[in-house]
Structure formats: C-alpha cells, structure tokens
Amino acid sequence: MRQSSIGLRFSLVDQTKLVTAASELARNALDHGKGGEMTIEELANGSRTGIRLTFEDQGPGIPDIEKALTDGFTTGSGMGLGLGGSKRLVNEFSIESELGKGTRITVARWR
C-alpha cells in the first residue's frame, strides 16, 4: 500500500495518514473480526488520483456503528480511538456491518 501511495506521488504526510488508518483497521479485523482480508484499488477521477482500501471480515459484526465511532468507546483494552481516528485520517469512510455475518469498512484517500 505504501508503494502504491508513493507511485501515485502522495506526500509523506498523506502516506502516513493512509498507512496509520490501514494499520488500525487491519488490527481491528484481526482482533475483533477474527481475521479477514484487505483489497487495494488505485483510483482516478480526472486529474485526481487516490487509493481505496476495503477491509472485510466474517466476525460478529458491530452492533452499534455510531457508538463504535465515538472516541473513547472500546470493546477491548485499547484507548477507543481506532475507528473514529481512522475516519479522520481519510477522505472517504464507510462501514457496513451485519451481526453474526461480519463487517466491511471502505476508506479512500485522494491526492
């Protein structure tokens, strides 16, 4: 992913924001979703370029997405900044979750 962001000439700050968000979302998929996968897509919209990351797991799902996005909310031992913090680091953020089926989080960062 970092290589893609370098190839698309993202600034070091934008690279760091994307990698930080991705690391947090991947950790969530492992810890809460019991694993999963990430897909990466390079985006183009006119003169704009970007990267879209999609994280999918088959875990228990998120019962209250709004609450999960609230800073300080945690179901583990962390600080509760993961989802909300990740959302602030990207330009686009969406969550789809179904109890007992899993969660899909899609983020995009544009240059």
mmCIF file with all atom_site columns, C-alpha atoms in Angstrom:
data_model
loop_
_atom_site.group_PDB
_atom_site.id
_atom_site.type_symbol
_atom_site.label_atom_id
_atom_site.label_alt_id
_atom_site.label_comp_id
_atom_site.label_asym_id
_atom_site.label_entity_id
_atom_site.label_seq_id
_atom_site.pdbx_PDB_ins_code
_atom_site.Cartn_x
_atom_site.Cartn_y
_atom_site.Cartn_z
_atom_site.occupancy
_atom_site.B_iso_or_equiv
_atom_site.pdbx_formal_charge
_atom_site.auth_seq_id
_atom_site.auth_comp_id
_atom_site.auth_asym_id
_atom_site.auth_atom_id
_atom_site.pdbx_PDB_model_num
ATOM 1   C CA . MET A 1 1   ? 0.000   0.000   0.000   1.00 0.00 ? 1   MET A CA 1
ATOM 2   C CA . ARG A 1 2   ? 2.799   2.408   0.818   1.00 0.00 ? 2   ARG A CA 1
ATOM 3   C CA . GLN A 1 3   ? 4.357   1.568   -2.567  1.00 0.00 ? 3   GLN A CA 1
ATOM 4   C CA . SER A 1 4   ? 1.077   2.432   -4.295  1.00 0.00 ? 4   SER A CA 1
ATOM 5   C CA . SER A 1 5   ? 0.884   5.747   -2.457  1.00 0.00 ? 5   SER A CA 1
ATOM 6   C CA . ILE A 1 6   ? 4.485   6.529   -3.413  1.00 0.00 ? 6   ILE A CA 1
ATOM 7   C CA . GLY A 1 7   ? 3.779   5.606   -7.035  1.00 0.00 ? 7   GLY A CA 1
ATOM 8   C CA . LEU A 1 8   ? 0.794   7.960   -7.036  1.00 0.00 ? 8   LEU A CA 1
ATOM 9   C CA . ARG A 1 9   ? 3.023   10.715  -5.591  1.00 0.00 ? 9   ARG A CA 1
ATOM 10  C CA . PHE A 1 10  ? 1.215   11.090  -2.290  1.00 0.00 ? 10  PHE A CA 1
ATOM 11  C CA . SER A 1 11  ? 3.008   13.400  0.124   1.00 0.00 ? 11  SER A CA 1
ATOM 12  C CA . LEU A 1 12  ? 4.765   11.819  3.084   1.00 0.00 ? 12  LEU A CA 1
ATOM 13  C CA . VAL A 1 13  ? 2.008   13.179  5.351   1.00 0.00 ? 13  VAL A CA 1
ATOM 14  C CA . ASP A 1 14  ? -0.733  11.596  3.206   1.00 0.00 ? 14  ASP A CA 1
ATOM 15  C CA . GLN A 1 15  ? 1.200   8.315   3.044   1.00 0.00 ? 15  GLN A CA 1
ATOM 16  C CA . THR A 1 16  ? 1.483   8.296   6.836   1.00 0.00 ? 16  THR A CA 1
ATOM 17  C CA . LYS A 1 17  ? -2.227  9.027   7.305   1.00 0.00 ? 17  LYS A CA 1
ATOM 18  C CA . LEU A 1 18  ? -3.196  6.200   4.952   1.00 0.00 ? 18  LEU A CA 1
ATOM 19  C CA . VAL A 1 19  ? -0.794  3.679   6.481   1.00 0.00 ? 19  VAL A CA 1
ATOM 20  C CA . THR A 1 20  ? -1.892  4.615   10.008  1.00 0.00 ? 20  THR A CA 1
ATOM 21  C CA . ALA A 1 21  ? -5.594  4.210   9.163   1.00 0.00 ? 21  ALA A CA 1
ATOM 22  C CA . ALA A 1 22  ? -4.897  0.917   7.370   1.00 0.00 ? 22  ALA A CA 1
ATOM 23  C CA . SER A 1 23  ? -2.882  -0.449  10.286  1.00 0.00 ? 23  SER A CA 1
ATOM 24  C CA . GLU A 1 24  ? -5.680  0.321   12.722  1.00 0.00 ? 24  GLU A CA 1
ATOM 25  C CA . LEU A 1 25  ? -8.394  -1.158  10.507  1.00 0.00 ? 25  LEU A CA 1
ATOM 26  C CA . ALA A 1 26  ? -6.328  -4.293  9.844   1.00 0.00 ? 26  ALA A CA 1
ATOM 27  C CA . ARG A 1 27  ? -5.737  -4.711  13.577  1.00 0.00 ? 27  ARG A CA 1
ATOM 28  C CA . ASN A 1 28  ? -9.474  -4.374  14.206  1.00 0.00 ? 28  ASN A CA 1
ATOM 29  C CA . ALA A 1 29  ? -10.192 -7.045  11.576  1.00 0.00 ? 29  ALA A CA 1
ATOM 30  C CA . LEU A 1 30  ? -7.735  -9.382  13.276  1.00 0.00 ? 30  LEU A CA 1
ATOM 31  C CA . ASP A 1 31  ? -8.712  -8.675  16.883  1.00 0.00 ? 31  ASP A CA 1
ATOM 32  C CA . HIS A 1 32  ? -12.471 -8.287  16.551  1.00 0.00 ? 32  HIS A CA 1
ATOM 33  C CA . GLY A 1 33  ? -13.274 -9.943  13.219  1.00 0.00 ? 33  GLY A CA 1
ATOM 34  C CA . LYS A 1 34  ? -11.009 -12.969 13.781  1.00 0.00 ? 34  LYS A CA 1
ATOM 35  C CA . GLY A 1 35  ? -9.150  -12.233 10.544  1.00 0.00 ? 35  GLY A CA 1
ATOM 36  C CA . GLY A 1 36  ? -10.217 -11.048 7.148   1.00 0.00 ? 36  GLY A CA 1
ATOM 37  C CA . GLU A 1 37  ? -8.785  -9.536  4.044   1.00 0.00 ? 37  GLU A CA 1
ATOM 38  C CA . MET A 1 38  ? -7.909  -6.182  2.578   1.00 0.00 ? 38  MET A CA 1
ATOM 39  C CA . THR A 1 39  ? -8.197  -5.155  -1.046  1.00 0.00 ? 39  THR A CA 1
ATOM 40  C CA . ILE A 1 40  ? -6.469  -2.129  -2.514  1.00 0.00 ? 40  ILE A CA 1
ATOM 41  C CA . GLU A 1 41  ? -7.506  -0.141  -5.583  1.00 0.00 ? 41  GLU A CA 1
ATOM 42  C CA . GLU A 1 42  ? -5.842  2.774   -7.278  1.00 0.00 ? 42  GLU A CA 1
ATOM 43  C CA . LEU A 1 43  ? -8.393  5.450   -8.193  1.00 0.00 ? 43  LEU A CA 1
ATOM 44  C CA . ALA A 1 44  ? -8.506  8.088   -10.908 1.00 0.00 ? 44  ALA A CA 1
ATOM 45  C CA . ASN A 1 45  ? -11.084 10.830  -11.295 1.00 0.00 ? 45  ASN A CA 1
ATOM 46  C CA . GLY A 1 46  ? -9.992  13.385  -13.859 1.00 0.00 ? 46  GLY A CA 1
ATOM 47  C CA . SER A 1 47  ? -6.714  14.829  -12.615 1.00 0.00 ? 47  SER A CA 1
ATOM 48  C CA . ARG A 1 48  ? -7.225  13.397  -9.123  1.00 0.00 ? 48  ARG A CA 1
ATOM 49  C CA . THR A 1 49  ? -5.677  10.109  -8.029  1.00 0.00 ? 49  THR A CA 1
ATOM 50  C CA . GLY A 1 50  ? -6.352  8.115   -4.913  1.00 0.00 ? 50  GLY A CA 1
ATOM 51  C CA . ILE A 1 51  ? -6.303  4.801   -3.133  1.00 0.00 ? 51  ILE A CA 1
ATOM 52  C CA . ARG A 1 52  ? -9.283  2.826   -1.852  1.00 0.00 ? 52  ARG A CA 1
ATOM 53  C CA . LEU A 1 53  ? -8.842  0.152   0.810   1.00 0.00 ? 53  LEU A CA 1
ATOM 54  C CA . THR A 1 54  ? -11.569 -2.317  1.710   1.00 0.00 ? 54  THR A CA 1
ATOM 55  C CA . PHE A 1 55  ? -11.332 -4.421  4.869   1.00 0.00 ? 55  PHE A CA 1
ATOM 56  C CA . GLU A 1 56  ? -13.720 -7.371  5.182   1.00 0.00 ? 56  GLU A CA 1
ATOM 57  C CA . ASP A 1 57  ? -14.110 -9.887  7.971   1.00 0.00 ? 57  ASP A CA 1
ATOM 58  C CA . GLN A 1 58  ? -16.552 -12.623 8.910   1.00 0.00 ? 58  GLN A CA 1
ATOM 59  C CA . GLY A 1 59  ? -16.632 -11.687 12.597  1.00 0.00 ? 59  GLY A CA 1
ATOM 60  C CA . PRO A 1 60  ? -19.536 -10.973 14.918  1.00 0.00 ? 60  PRO A CA 1
ATOM 61  C CA . GLY A 1 61  ? -20.349 -7.583  13.381  1.00 0.00 ? 61  GLY A CA 1
ATOM 62  C CA . ILE A 1 62  ? -20.681 -4.184  15.040  1.00 0.00 ? 62  ILE A CA 1
ATOM 63  C CA . PRO A 1 63  ? -23.950 -3.838  16.967  1.00 0.00 ? 63  PRO A CA 1
ATOM 64  C CA . ASP A 1 64  ? -23.898 -0.018  17.179  1.00 0.00 ? 64  ASP A CA 1
ATOM 65  C CA . ILE A 1 65  ? -21.770 1.641   14.498  1.00 0.00 ? 65  ILE A CA 1
ATOM 66  C CA . GLU A 1 66  ? -22.414 5.183   15.733  1.00 0.00 ? 66  GLU A CA 1
ATOM 67  C CA . LYS A 1 67  ? -21.255 4.230   19.214  1.00 0.00 ? 67  LYS A CA 1
ATOM 68  C CA . ALA A 1 68  ? -18.227 2.371   17.826  1.00 0.00 ? 68  ALA A CA 1
ATOM 69  C CA . LEU A 1 69  ? -17.148 5.576   16.041  1.00 0.00 ? 69  LEU A CA 1
ATOM 70  C CA . THR A 1 70  ? -17.276 7.569   19.285  1.00 0.00 ? 70  THR A CA 1
ATOM 71  C CA . ASP A 1 71  ? -13.851 8.432   20.695  1.00 0.00 ? 71  ASP A CA 1
ATOM 72  C CA . GLY A 1 72  ? -13.236 6.547   23.916  1.00 0.00 ? 72  GLY A CA 1
ATOM 73  C CA . PHE A 1 73  ? -15.552 3.637   23.097  1.00 0.00 ? 73  PHE A CA 1
ATOM 74  C CA . THR A 1 74  ? -13.766 0.292   23.167  1.00 0.00 ? 74  THR A CA 1
ATOM 75  C CA . THR A 1 75  ? -14.711 -3.351  23.428  1.00 0.00 ? 75  THR A CA 1
ATOM 76  C CA . GLY A 1 76  ? -11.113 -4.270  24.172  1.00 0.00 ? 76  GLY A CA 1
ATOM 77  C CA . SER A 1 77  ? -8.237  -2.834  26.144  1.00 0.00 ? 77  SER A CA 1
ATOM 78  C CA . GLY A 1 78  ? -7.358  -0.009  23.734  1.00 0.00 ? 78  GLY A CA 1
ATOM 79  C CA . MET A 1 79  ? -7.960  3.704   24.010  1.00 0.00 ? 79  MET A CA 1
ATOM 80  C CA . GLY A 1 80  ? -11.068 3.647   21.820  1.00 0.00 ? 80  GLY A CA 1
ATOM 81  C CA . LEU A 1 81  ? -9.680  5.901   19.094  1.00 0.00 ? 81  LEU A CA 1
ATOM 82  C CA . GLY A 1 82  ? -9.374  3.332   16.291  1.00 0.00 ? 82  GLY A CA 1
ATOM 83  C CA . LEU A 1 83  ? -12.447 3.666   14.105  1.00 0.00 ? 83  LEU A CA 1
ATOM 84  C CA . GLY A 1 84  ? -13.037 7.369   14.724  1.00 0.00 ? 84  GLY A CA 1
ATOM 85  C CA . GLY A 1 85  ? -9.349  8.127   14.341  1.00 0.00 ? 85  GLY A CA 1
ATOM 86  C CA . SER A 1 86  ? -9.160  6.156   11.113  1.00 0.00 ? 86  SER A CA 1
ATOM 87  C CA . LYS A 1 87  ? -12.170 8.036   9.784   1.00 0.00 ? 87  LYS A CA 1
ATOM 88  C CA . ARG A 1 88  ? -10.440 11.371  10.441  1.00 0.00 ? 88  ARG A CA 1
ATOM 89  C CA . LEU A 1 89  ? -7.313  10.259  8.543   1.00 0.00 ? 89  LEU A CA 1
ATOM 90  C CA . VAL A 1 90  ? -9.040  9.553   5.221   1.00 0.00 ? 90  VAL A CA 1
ATOM 91  C CA . ASN A 1 91  ? -11.245 11.465  2.784   1.00 0.00 ? 91  ASN A CA 1
ATOM 92  C CA . GLU A 1 92  ? -13.962 8.816   2.458   1.00 0.00 ? 92  GLU A CA 1
ATOM 93  C CA . PHE A 1 93  ? -15.085 6.279   5.062   1.00 0.00 ? 93  PHE A CA 1
ATOM 94  C CA . SER A 1 94  ? -17.960 3.810   5.148   1.00 0.00 ? 94  SER A CA 1
ATOM 95  C CA . ILE A 1 95  ? -18.945 0.864   7.337   1.00 0.00 ? 95  ILE A CA 1
ATOM 96  C CA . GLU A 1 96  ? -21.352 -1.931  6.557   1.00 0.00 ? 96  GLU A CA 1
ATOM 97  C CA . SER A 1 97  ? -21.875 -4.460  9.317   1.00 0.00 ? 97  SER A CA 1
ATOM 98  C CA . GLU A 1 98  ? -24.325 -7.248  9.970   1.00 0.00 ? 98  GLU A CA 1
ATOM 99  C CA . LEU A 1 99  ? -24.495 -9.042  13.295  1.00 0.00 ? 99  LEU A CA 1
ATOM 100 C CA . GLY A 1 100 ? -23.235 -12.587 13.018  1.00 0.00 ? 100 GLY A CA 1
ATOM 101 C CA . LYS A 1 101 ? -22.056 -12.031 9.424   1.00 0.00 ? 101 LYS A CA 1
ATOM 102 C CA . GLY A 1 102 ? -19.145 -9.606  9.554   1.00 0.00 ? 102 GLY A CA 1
ATOM 103 C CA . THR A 1 103 ? -18.044 -6.109  8.721   1.00 0.00 ? 103 THR A CA 1
ATOM 104 C CA . ARG A 1 104 ? -16.830 -4.256  5.636   1.00 0.00 ? 104 ARG A CA 1
ATOM 105 C CA . ILE A 1 105 ? -15.015 -0.953  6.039   1.00 0.00 ? 105 ILE A CA 1
ATOM 106 C CA . THR A 1 106 ? -14.042 1.021   2.956   1.00 0.00 ? 106 THR A CA 1
ATOM 107 C CA . VAL A 1 107 ? -11.767 4.043   3.065   1.00 0.00 ? 107 VAL A CA 1
ATOM 108 C CA . ALA A 1 108 ? -10.248 6.256   0.386   1.00 0.00 ? 108 ALA A CA 1
ATOM 109 C CA . ARG A 1 109 ? -7.566  8.896   0.392   1.00 0.00 ? 109 ARG A CA 1
ATOM 110 C CA . TRP A 1 110 ? -7.236  11.324  -2.528  1.00 0.00 ? 110 TRP A CA 1
ATOM 111 C CA . ARG A 1 111 ? -4.209  13.285  -3.674  1.00 0.00 ? 111 ARG A CA 1
#
